[in-house]
XYZ file of N, CA and C in Angstrom:
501
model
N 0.822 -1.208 0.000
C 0.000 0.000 0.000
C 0.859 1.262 0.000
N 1.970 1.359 0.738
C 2.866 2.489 0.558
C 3.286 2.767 -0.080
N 4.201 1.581 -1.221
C 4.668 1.387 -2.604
C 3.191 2.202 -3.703
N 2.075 1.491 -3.649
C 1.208 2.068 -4.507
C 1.468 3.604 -4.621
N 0.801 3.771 -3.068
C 0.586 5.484 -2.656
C 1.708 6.520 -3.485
N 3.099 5.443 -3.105
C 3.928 6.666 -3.584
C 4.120 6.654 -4.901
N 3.791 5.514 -5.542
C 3.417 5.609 -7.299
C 2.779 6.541 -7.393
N 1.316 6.710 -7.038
C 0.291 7.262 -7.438
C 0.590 8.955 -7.089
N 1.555 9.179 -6.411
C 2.115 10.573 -6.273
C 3.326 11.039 -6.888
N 3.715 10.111 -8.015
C 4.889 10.656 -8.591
C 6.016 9.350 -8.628
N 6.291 8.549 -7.765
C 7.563 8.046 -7.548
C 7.408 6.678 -8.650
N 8.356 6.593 -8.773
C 8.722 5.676 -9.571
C 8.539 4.116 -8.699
N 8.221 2.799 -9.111
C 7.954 1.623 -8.025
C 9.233 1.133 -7.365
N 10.745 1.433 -8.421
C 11.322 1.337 -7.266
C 12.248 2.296 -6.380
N 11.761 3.883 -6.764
C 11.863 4.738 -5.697
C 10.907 4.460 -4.266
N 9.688 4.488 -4.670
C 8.727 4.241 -3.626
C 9.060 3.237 -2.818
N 9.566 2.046 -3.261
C 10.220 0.781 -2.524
C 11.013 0.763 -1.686
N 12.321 1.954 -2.516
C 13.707 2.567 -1.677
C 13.049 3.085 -0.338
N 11.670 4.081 -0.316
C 11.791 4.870 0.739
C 10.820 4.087 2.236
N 10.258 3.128 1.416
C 9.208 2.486 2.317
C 9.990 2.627 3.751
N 11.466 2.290 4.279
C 11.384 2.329 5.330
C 11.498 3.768 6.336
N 11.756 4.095 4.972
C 11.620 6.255 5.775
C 10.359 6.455 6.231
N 9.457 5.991 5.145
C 8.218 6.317 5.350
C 7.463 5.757 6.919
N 7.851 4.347 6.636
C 7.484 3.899 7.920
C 8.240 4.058 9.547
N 9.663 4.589 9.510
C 10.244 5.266 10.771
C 8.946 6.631 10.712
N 9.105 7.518 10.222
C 8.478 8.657 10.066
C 6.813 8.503 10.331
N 6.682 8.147 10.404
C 4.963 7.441 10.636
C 5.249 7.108 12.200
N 5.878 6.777 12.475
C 6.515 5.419 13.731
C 5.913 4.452 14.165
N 5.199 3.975 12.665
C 4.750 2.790 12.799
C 5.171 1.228 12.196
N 6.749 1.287 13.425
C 7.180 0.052 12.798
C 7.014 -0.902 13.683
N 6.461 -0.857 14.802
C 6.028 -2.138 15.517
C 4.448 -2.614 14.807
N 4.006 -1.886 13.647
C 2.478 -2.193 13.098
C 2.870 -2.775 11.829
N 4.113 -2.227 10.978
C 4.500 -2.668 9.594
C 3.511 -3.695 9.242
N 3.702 -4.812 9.785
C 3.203 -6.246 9.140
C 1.641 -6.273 9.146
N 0.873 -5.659 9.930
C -0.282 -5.390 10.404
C -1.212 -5.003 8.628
N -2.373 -5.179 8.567
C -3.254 -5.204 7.460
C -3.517 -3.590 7.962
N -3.603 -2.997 6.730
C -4.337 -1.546 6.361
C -5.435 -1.280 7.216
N -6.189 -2.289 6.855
C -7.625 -2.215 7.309
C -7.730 -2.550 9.115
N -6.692 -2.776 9.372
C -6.633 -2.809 10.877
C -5.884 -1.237 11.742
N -5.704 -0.718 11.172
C -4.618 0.841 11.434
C -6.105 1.671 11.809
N -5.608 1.924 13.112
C -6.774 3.464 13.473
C -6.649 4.426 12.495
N -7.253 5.121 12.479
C -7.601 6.467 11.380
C -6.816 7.421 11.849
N -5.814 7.552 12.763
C -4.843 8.418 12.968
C -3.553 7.627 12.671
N -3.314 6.388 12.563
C -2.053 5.496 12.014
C -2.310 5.406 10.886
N -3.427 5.867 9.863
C -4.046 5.871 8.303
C -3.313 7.077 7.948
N -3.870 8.121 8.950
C -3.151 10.028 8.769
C -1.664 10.480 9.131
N -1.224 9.232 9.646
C -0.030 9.192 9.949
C 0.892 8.894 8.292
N 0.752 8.230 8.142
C 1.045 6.782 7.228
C 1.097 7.903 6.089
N -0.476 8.165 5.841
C -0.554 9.077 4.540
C 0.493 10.350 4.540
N 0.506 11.433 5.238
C 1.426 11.874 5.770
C 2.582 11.780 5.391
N 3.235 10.508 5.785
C 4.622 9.614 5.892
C 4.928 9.517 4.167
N 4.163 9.315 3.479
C 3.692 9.010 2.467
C 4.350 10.269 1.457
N 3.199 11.233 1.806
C 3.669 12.737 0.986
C 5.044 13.112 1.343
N 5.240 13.273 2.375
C 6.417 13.906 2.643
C 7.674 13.337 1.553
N 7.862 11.897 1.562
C 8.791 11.245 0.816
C 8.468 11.593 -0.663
N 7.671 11.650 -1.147
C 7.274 11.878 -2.432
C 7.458 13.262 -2.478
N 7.457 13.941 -1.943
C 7.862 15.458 -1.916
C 7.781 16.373 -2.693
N 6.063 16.101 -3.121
C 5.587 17.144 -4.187
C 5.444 18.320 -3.550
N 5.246 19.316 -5.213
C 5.419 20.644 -5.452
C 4.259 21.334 -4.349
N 2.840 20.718 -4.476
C 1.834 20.985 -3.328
C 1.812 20.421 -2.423
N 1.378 20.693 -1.470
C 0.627 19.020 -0.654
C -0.480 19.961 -0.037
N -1.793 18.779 -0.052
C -2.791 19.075 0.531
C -3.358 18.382 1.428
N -3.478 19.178 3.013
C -3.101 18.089 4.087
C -4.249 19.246 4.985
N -5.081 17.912 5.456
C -6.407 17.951 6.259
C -5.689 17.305 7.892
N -6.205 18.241 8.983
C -5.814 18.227 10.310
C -4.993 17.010 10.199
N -3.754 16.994 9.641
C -2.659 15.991 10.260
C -2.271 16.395 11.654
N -1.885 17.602 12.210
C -1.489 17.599 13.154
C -2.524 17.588 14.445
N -3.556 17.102 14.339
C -4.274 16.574 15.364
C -4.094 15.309 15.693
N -3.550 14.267 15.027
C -3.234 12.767 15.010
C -2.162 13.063 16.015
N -1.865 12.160 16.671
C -0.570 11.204 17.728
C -0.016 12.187 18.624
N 1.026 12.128 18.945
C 1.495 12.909 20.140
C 2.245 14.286 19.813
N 2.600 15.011 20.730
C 2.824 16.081 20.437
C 4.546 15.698 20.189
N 5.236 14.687 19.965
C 6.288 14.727 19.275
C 5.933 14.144 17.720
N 5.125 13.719 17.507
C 4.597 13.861 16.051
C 4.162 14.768 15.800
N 3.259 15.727 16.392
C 3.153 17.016 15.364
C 4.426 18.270 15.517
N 5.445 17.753 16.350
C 6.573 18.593 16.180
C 7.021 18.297 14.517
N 7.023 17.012 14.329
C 7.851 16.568 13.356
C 7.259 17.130 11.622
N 5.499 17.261 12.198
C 5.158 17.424 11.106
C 5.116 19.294 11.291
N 4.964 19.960 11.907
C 5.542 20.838 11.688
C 7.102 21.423 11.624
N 7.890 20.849 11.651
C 9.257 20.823 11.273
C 9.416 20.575 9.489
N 8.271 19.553 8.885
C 8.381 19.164 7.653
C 7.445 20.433 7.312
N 6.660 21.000 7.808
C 5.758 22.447 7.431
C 6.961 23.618 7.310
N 8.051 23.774 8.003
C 8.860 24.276 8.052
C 9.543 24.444 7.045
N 10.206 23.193 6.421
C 11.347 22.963 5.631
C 10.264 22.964 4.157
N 9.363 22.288 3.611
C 8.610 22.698 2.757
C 8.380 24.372 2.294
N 7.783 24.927 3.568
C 8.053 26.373 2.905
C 9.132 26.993 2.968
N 10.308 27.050 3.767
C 11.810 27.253 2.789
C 12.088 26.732 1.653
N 11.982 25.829 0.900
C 11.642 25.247 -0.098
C 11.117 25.728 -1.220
N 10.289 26.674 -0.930
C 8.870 26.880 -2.334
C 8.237 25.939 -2.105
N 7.809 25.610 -1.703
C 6.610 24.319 -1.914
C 4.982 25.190 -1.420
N 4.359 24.637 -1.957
C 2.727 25.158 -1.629
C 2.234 23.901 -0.817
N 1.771 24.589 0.596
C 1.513 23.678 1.497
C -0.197 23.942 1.453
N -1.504 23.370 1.371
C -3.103 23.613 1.540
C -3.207 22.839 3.008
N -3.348 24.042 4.055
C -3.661 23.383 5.106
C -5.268 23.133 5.337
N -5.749 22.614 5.735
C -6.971 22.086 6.291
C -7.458 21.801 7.877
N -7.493 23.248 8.236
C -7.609 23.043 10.024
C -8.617 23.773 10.558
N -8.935 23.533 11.575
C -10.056 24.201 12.609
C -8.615 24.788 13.731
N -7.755 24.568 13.780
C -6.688 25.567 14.659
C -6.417 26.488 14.030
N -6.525 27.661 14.825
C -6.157 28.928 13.928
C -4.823 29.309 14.838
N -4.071 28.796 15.424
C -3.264 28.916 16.314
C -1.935 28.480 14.937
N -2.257 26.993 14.166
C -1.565 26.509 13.140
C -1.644 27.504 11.838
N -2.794 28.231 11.853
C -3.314 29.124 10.543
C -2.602 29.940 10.659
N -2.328 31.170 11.971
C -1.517 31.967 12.287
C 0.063 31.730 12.320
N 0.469 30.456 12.259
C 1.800 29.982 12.317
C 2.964 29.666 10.822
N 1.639 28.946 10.160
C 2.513 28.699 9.223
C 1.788 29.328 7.445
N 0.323 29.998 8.152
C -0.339 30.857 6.748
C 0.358 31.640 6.337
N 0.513 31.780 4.845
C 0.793 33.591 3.984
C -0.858 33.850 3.761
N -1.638 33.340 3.694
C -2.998 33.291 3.508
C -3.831 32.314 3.839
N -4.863 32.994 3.906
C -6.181 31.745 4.561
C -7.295 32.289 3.795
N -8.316 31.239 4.000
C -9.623 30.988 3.620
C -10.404 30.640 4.742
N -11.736 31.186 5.158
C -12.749 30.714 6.486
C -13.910 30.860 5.672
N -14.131 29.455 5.557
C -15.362 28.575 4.970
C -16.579 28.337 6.187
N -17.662 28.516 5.941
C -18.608 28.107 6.934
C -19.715 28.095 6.173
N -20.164 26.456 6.415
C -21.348 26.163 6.162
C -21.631 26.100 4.539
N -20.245 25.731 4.049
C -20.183 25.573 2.310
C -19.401 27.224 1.522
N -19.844 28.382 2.599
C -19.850 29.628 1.638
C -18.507 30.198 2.558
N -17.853 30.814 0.897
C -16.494 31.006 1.787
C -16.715 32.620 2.650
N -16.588 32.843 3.734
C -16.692 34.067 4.270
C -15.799 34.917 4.698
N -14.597 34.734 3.733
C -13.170 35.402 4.441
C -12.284 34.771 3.453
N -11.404 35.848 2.640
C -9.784 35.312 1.875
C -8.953 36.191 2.175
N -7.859 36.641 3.119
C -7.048 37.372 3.380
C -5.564 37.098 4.067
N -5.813 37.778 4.827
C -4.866 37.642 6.129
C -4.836 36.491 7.252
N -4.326 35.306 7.484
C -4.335 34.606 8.416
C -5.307 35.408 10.027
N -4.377 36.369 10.693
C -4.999 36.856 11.801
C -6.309 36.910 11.457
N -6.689 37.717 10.254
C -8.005 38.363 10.745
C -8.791 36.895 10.061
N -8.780 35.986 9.673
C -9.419 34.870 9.366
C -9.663 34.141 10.777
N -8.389 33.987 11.613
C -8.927 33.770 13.037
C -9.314 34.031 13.839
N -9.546 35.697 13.885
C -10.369 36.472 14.652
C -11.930 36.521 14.002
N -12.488 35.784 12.912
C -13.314 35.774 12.362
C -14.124 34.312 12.311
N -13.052 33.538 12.334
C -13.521 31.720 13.087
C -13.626 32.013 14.318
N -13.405 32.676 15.175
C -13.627 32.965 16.284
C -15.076 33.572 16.742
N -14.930 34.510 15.956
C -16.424 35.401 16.671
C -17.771 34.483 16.047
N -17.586 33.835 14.695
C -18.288 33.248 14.095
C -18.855 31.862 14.862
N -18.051 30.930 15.549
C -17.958 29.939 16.135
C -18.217 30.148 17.832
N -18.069 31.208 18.331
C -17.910 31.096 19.826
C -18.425 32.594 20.139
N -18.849 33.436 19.430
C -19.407 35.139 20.043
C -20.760 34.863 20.388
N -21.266 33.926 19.878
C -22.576 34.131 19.863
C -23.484 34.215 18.618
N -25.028 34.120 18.882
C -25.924 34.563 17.516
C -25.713 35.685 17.307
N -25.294 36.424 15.666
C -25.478 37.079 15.517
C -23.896 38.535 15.499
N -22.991 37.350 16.020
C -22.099 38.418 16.602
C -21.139 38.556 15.523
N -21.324 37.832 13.853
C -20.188 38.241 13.097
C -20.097 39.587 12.499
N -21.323 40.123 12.373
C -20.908 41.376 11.594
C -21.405 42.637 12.632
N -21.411 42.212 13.854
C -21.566 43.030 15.204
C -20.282 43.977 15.017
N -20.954 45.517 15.648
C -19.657 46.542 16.328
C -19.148 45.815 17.076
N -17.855 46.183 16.874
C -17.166 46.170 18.442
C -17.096 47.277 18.964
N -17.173 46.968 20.638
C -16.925 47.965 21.314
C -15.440 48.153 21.315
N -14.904 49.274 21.891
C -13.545 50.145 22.478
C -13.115 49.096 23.294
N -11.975 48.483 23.348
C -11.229 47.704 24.404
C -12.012 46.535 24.296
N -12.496 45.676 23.372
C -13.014 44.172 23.264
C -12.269 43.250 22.699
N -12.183 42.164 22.723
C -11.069 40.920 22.232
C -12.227 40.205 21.722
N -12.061 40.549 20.238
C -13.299 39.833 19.135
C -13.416 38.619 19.388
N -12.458 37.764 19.431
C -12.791 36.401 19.535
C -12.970 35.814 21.080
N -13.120 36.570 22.215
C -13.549 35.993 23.331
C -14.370 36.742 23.947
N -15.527 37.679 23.517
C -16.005 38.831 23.661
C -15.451 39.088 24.702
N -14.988 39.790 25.047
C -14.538 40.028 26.680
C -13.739 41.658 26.679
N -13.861 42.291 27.808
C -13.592 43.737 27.551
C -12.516 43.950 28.501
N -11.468 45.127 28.778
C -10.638 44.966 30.118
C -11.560 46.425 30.812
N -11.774 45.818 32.194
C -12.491 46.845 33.121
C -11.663 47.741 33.679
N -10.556 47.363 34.373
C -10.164 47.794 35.351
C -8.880 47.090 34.941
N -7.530 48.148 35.615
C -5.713 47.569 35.195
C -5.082 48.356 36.763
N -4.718 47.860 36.917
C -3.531 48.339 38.161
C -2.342 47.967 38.068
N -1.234 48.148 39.101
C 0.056 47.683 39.240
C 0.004 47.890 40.486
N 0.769 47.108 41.267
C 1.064 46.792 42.439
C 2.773 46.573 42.748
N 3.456 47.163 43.531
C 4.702 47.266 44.205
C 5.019 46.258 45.381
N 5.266 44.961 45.121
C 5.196 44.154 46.170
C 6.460 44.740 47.059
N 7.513 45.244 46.823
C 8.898 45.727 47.195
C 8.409 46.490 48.797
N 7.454 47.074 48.550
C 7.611 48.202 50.067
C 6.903 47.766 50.493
């Protein structure tokens, strides 16, 4: 299945062959290797696939919440490969509900809701806009803001002090 995959993305059958075991360190699923497809959780599937592109190392890649799969030393890794891709030139299509990842590694975004796209710009203001859209409330996307409000958590600052613990 890995051999296929990486045909079907470019590689030659016995490039794809060469890399099978990159692919599968990089996945870190080599205590599963021998294991049937159809037995792999759907995050050792997103892993795998993943594992997959990277080696094949096309010009795009279009990649739906990978970094929600496995531990947070796997999504170091896959943002490390988010990294080195865009030094690269490469065109990365992310696919996330984190706008924390949107803000990190976007030159641009898109905020889709409910089929109709409602936002093409700027990363920030796409997440300050999944924000108010998703969590302000009915009604609160094309709401004023008030003076001193944080769009995406409606919330206002009342009151600021400082305090001198020293004397």
């Amino acid at each position: 299945n890995v051999v296929l995959n990486g045909v079907m993305m470019g590689l030659s059958r016995r490039e794809a062959a060469r890399r099978l075991d990159a692919v599968v360190d990089f996945a870190e699923l080599q205590d599963f290797a021998e294991l049937r497809l159809k037995n792999y959780s759907s995050g050792m599937m997103v892993r795998l696939a993943f594992a997959v592109m990277v080696q094949a190392d096309p010009d795009i890649m279009l990649i739906d919440e990978v970094l929600a799969v496995g531990d947070a030393a796997f999504a170091q890794k896959c943002t490390d490969v988010f990294r080195e891709k865009r030094r690269a030139g490469k065109t990365i299509v992310l696919v996330t509900h984190d706008m924390a990842t949107v803000q990190a590694f976007c030159d641009r975004a898109m905020l889709l809701h409910d089929g109709d796209v409602r936002y093409v710009g700027e990363p920030e203001e796409a997440a300050l806009r999944y924000f108010r859209l998703n969590f302000a409330g009915p009604g609160a996307e094309g709401a004023e803001r008030q003076e001193g409000t944080v769009p995406d958590v409606n919330a206002r600052v009342v009151d600021v002090w400082l305090e001198d613990d020293a004397g």
